[in-house]
Tab-separated table of C-alpha atoms in Angstrom:
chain	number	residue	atom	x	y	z
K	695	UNK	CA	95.454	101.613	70.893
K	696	UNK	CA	99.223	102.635	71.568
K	697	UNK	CA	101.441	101.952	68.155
K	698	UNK	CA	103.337	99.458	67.862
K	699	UNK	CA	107.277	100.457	68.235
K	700	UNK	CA	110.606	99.397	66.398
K	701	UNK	CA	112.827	97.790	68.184
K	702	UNK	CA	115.154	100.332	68.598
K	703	UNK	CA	112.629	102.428	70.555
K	704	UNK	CA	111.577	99.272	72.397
K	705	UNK	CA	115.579	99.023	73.739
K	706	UNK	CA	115.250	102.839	74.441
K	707	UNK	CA	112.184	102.602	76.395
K	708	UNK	CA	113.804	99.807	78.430
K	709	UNK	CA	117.181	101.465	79.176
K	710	UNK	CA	115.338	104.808	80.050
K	711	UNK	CA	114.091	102.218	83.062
K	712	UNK	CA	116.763	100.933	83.913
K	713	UNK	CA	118.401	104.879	84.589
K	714	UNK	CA	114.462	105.891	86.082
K	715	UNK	CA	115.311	102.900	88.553
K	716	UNK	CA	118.858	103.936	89.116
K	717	UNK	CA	117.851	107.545	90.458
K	718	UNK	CA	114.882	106.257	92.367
K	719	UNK	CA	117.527	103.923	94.037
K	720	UNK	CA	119.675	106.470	94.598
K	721	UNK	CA	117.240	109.021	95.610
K	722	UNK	CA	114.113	108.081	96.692
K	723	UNK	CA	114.065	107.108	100.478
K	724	UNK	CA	111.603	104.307	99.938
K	725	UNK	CA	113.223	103.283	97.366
K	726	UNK	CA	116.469	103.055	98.870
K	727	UNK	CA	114.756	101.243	101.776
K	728	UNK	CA	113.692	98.206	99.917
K	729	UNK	CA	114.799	94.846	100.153
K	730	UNK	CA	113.728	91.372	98.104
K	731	UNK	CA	111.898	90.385	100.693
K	732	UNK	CA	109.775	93.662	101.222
K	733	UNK	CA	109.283	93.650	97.811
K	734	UNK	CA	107.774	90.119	97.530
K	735	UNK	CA	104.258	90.338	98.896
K	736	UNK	CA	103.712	93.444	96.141
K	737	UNK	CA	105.107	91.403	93.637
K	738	UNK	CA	102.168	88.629	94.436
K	739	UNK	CA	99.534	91.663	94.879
K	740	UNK	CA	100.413	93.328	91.261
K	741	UNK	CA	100.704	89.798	89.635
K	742	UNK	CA	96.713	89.116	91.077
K	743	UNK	CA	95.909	92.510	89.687
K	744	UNK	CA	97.167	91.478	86.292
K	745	UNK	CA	95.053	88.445	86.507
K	746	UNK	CA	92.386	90.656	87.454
K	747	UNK	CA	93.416	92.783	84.564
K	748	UNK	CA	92.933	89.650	81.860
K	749	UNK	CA	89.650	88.215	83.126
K	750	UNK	CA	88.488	91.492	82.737
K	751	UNK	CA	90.103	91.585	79.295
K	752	UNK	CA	90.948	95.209	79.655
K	753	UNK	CA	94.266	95.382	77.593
K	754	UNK	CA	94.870	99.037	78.621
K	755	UNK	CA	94.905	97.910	82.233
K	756	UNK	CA	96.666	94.826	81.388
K	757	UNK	CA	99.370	97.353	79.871
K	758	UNK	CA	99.520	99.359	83.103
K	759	UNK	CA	99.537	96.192	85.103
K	760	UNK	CA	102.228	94.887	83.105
K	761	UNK	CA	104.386	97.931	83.572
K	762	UNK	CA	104.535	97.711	87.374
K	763	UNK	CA	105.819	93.684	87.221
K	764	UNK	CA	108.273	94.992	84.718
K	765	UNK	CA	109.465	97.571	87.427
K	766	UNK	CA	108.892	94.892	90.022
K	767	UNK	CA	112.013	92.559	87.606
K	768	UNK	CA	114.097	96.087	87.658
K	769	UNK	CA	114.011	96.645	91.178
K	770	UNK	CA	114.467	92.840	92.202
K	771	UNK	CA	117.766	92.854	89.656
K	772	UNK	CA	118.636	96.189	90.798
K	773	UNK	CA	118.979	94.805	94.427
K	774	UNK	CA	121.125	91.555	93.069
K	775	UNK	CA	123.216	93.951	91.148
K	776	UNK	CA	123.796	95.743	94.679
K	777	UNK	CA	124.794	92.594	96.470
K	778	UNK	CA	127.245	91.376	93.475
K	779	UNK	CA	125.074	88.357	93.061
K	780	UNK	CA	123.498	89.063	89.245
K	781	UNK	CA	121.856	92.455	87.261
K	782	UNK	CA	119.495	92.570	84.525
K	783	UNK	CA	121.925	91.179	82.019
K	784	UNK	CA	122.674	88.184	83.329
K	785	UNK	CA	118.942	88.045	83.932
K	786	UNK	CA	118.369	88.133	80.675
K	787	UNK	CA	121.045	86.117	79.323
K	788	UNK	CA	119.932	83.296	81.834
K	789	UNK	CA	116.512	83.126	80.625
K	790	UNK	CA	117.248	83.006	76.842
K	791	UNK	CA	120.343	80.094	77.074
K	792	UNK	CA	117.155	78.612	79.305
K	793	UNK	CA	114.194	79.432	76.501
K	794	UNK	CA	117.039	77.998	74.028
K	795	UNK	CA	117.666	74.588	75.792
K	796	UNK	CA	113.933	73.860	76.248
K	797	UNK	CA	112.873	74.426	72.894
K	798	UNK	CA	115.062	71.876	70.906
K	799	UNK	CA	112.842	71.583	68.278
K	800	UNK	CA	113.889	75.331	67.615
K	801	UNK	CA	117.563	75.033	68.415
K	802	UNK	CA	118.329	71.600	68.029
K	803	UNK	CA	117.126	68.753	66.194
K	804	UNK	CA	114.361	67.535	68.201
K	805	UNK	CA	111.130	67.049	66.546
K	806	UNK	CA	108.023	67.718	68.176
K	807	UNK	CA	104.960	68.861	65.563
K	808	UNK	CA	102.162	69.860	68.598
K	809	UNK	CA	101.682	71.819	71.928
K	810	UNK	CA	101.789	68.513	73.493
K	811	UNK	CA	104.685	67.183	72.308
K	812	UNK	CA	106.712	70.405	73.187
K	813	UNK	CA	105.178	70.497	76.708
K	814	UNK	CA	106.286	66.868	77.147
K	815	UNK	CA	110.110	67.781	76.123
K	816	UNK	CA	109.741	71.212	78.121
K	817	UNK	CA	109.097	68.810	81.760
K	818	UNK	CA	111.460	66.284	81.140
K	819	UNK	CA	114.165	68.876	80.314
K	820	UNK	CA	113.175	70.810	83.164
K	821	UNK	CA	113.519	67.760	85.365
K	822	UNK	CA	117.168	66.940	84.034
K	823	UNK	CA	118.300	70.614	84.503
K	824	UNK	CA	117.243	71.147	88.181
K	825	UNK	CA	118.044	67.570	89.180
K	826	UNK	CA	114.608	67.145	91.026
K	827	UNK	CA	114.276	63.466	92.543
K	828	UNK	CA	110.520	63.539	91.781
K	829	UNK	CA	108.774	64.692	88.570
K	830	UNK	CA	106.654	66.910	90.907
K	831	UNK	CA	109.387	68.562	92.751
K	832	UNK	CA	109.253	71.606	90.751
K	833	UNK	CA	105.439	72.414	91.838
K	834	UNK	CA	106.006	75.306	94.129
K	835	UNK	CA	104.436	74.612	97.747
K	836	UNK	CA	103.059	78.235	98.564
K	837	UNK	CA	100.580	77.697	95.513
K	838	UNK	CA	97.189	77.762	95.731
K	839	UNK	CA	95.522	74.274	96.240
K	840	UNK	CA	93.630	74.467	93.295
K	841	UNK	CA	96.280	75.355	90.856
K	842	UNK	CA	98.503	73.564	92.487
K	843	UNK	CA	96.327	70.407	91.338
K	844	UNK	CA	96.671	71.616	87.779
K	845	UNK	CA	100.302	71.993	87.500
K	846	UNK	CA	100.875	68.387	89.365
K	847	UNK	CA	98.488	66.625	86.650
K	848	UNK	CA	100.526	68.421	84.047
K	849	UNK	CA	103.517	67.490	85.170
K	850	UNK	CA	102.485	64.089	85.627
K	851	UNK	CA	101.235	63.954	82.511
K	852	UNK	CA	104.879	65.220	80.798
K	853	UNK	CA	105.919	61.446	81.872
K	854	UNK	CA	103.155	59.940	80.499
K	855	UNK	CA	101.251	59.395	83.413
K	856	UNK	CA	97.614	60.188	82.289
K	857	UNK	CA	94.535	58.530	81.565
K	858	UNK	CA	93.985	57.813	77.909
K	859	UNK	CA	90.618	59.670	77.080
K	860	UNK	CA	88.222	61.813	78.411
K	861	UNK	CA	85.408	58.911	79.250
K	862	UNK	CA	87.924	57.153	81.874
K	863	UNK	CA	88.097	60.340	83.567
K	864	UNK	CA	84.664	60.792	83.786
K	865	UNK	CA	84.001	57.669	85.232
K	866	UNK	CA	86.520	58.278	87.676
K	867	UNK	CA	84.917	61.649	88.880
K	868	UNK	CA	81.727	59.539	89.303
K	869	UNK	CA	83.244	57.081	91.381
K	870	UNK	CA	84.745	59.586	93.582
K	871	UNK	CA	81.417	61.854	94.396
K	872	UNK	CA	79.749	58.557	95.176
K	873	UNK	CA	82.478	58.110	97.584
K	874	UNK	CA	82.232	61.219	99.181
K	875	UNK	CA	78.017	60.804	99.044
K	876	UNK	CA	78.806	57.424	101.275
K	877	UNK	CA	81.401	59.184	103.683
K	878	UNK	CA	78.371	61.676	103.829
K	879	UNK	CA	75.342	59.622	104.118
K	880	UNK	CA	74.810	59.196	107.710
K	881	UNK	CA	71.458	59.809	109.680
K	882	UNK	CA	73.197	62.133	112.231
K	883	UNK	CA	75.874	65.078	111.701
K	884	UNK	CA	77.643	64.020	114.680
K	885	UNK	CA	78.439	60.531	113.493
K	886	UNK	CA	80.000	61.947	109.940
K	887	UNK	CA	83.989	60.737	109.465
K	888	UNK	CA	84.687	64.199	109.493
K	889	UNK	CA	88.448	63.234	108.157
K	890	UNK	CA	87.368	60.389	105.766
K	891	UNK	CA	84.423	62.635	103.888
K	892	UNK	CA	87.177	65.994	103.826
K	893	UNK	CA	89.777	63.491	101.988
K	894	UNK	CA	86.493	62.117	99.730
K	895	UNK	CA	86.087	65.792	98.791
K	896	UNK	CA	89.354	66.415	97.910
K	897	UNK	CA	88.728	63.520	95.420
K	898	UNK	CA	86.235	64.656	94.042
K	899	UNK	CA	87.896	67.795	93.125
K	900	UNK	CA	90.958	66.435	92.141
K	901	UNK	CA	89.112	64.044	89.821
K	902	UNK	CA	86.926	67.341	88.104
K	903	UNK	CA	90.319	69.345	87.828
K	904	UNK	CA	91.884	66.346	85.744
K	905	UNK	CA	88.339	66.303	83.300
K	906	UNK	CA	88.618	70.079	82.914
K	907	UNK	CA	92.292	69.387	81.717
K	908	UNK	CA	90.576	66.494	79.712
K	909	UNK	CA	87.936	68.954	78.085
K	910	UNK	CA	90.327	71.636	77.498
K	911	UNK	CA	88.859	74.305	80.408
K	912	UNK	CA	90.934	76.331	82.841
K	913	UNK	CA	89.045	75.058	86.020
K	914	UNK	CA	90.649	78.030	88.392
K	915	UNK	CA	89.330	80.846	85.243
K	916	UNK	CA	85.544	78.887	85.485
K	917	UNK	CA	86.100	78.938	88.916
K	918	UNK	CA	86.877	82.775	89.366
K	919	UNK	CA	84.278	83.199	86.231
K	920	UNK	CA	81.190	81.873	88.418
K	921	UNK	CA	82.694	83.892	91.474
K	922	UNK	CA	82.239	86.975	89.681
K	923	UNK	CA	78.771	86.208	88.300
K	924	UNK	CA	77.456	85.412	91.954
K	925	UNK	CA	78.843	88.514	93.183
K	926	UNK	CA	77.406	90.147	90.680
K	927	UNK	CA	73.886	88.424	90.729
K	928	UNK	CA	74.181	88.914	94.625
K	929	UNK	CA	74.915	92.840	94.448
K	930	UNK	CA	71.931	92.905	92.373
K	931	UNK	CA	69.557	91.534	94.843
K	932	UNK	CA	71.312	93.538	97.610
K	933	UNK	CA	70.324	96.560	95.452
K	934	UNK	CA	67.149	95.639	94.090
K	935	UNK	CA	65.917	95.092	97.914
K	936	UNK	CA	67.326	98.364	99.018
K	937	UNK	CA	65.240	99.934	95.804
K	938	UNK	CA	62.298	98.383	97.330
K	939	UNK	CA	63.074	99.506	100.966
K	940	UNK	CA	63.518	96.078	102.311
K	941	UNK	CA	66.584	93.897	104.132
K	942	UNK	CA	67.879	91.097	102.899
K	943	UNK	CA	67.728	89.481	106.683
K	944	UNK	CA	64.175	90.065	107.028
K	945	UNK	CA	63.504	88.514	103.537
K	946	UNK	CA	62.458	84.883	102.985
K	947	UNK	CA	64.506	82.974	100.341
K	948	UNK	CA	61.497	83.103	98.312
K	949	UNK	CA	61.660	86.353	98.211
K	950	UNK	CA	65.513	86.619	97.569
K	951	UNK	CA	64.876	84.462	94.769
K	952	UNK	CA	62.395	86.678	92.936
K	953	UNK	CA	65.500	89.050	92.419
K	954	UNK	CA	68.134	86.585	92.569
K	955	UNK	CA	66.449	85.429	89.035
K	956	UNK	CA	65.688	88.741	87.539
K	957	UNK	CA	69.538	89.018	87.873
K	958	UNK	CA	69.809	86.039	86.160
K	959	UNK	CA	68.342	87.463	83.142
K	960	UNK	CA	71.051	90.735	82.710
């Protein structure tokens, strides 16, 4: 594990970046070449890598990972600097007045003695600063459905617009999979409400997002958890078949499932 460094080497690691990003600016004809919005679809690649990074919780890589968004905030405030609209400092500056005003039970004298109780101020000072008409106007659109889902229950729930326990909750993801079962239920495909039982689902979804929440689970981490242990579980059976000089489309399900379980058990 890498030491841990004063402060004064932490501000001279960061200033030997900013000069690094400088020359490279100056110099490097790709670098010279790039623009925000080139930049912004390898911003969203390194920030998945990251994630990657953390599931895997492999802190070297999550180091490394870290480094290249750090150069990604450089190079994005290197650019503003160029156009005369901000640089790193006011960057900077702008985020900690920002980190200052939301946590007035720090700064101020707002009291707020859990997570929950910060979160709560956090929204409804973000809501007052941006001047949003809706609670949920913050939620950026280009996020993925799923998380999406999480964020607008959280903000919702910032207002005090939540279910009181857990049970409630449950009951309402019950209602909504018998809902989609009905929408479902039909003797022949072709008479299915293809519309109706694709909104059901989304209920149903929606309503097991909001228990996760309840219970205290990251839904999109057990979601991209159980990706990665079917992937795994499936390489196995693609390799255990191979091993015994057989193809999975010639194979019964029966037969998949003899491996498909011994993967199961490492």
């Amino acid at each position: 594990m890498s030491k841990i460094s004063s402060r004064s080497q932490q501000l001279e690691a960061f200033d030997r970046l900013l000069t690094i990003m400088d020359e490279l600016r100056e110099q490097c004809p790709w670098d010279r070449k790039q623009t925000i919005e080139s930049l912004r679809h390898l911003t969203i690649e390194e920030t998945f890598e990251l994630s990657d990074a953390i599931l895997d919780a492999d802190l070297e890589e999550v180091k490394k990972e870290l480094g290249d968004i750090l150069l990604h905030i450089v190079f994005y405030a290197k650019i503003g600097e160029e156009k005369g609209a901000f640089d790193i400092a006011t960057v900077i500056e702008s985020l900690c007045e920002k980190l200052i005003r939301r946590h007035p039970h720090i700064y101020g004298d707002t009291e707020a003695n859990d997570d929950e109780a910060v979160k709560q101020n956090w929204e409804k000072i973000k809501l007052q600063e941006k001047g949003n008409k809706s609670v949920l106007g913050g939620v950026p659109r280009s996020l993925p459905a799923l998380i999406k889902a999480m964020r607008i229950q959280e903000k919702a729930r910032g207002v005090g617009f939540d279910w009181e326990d857990k049970a409630q909750v449950w009951e309402k993801v019950e209602e909504e999979m018998q809902e989609f079962k009905e929408a479902f239920d039909v003797t022949a495909p072709e008479d299915i409400d293809r519309e109706r039982a694709t909104g059901e689902f989304g209920d149903v979804l929606f309503s097991l997002i909001n228990y996760a929440r309840f219970v205290d689970i990251n839904p999109e981490e057990a979601l991209e958890k159980t990706n990665r242990k079917f992937i795994y579980r499936f390489q196995y059976l693609e390799e255990a078949a191979k091993k015994a000089g057989k193809n999975l489309g010639d194979m019964t399900l029966n037969e998949m499932d003899i491996f498909w379980n011994e993967a199961k058990k490492h």
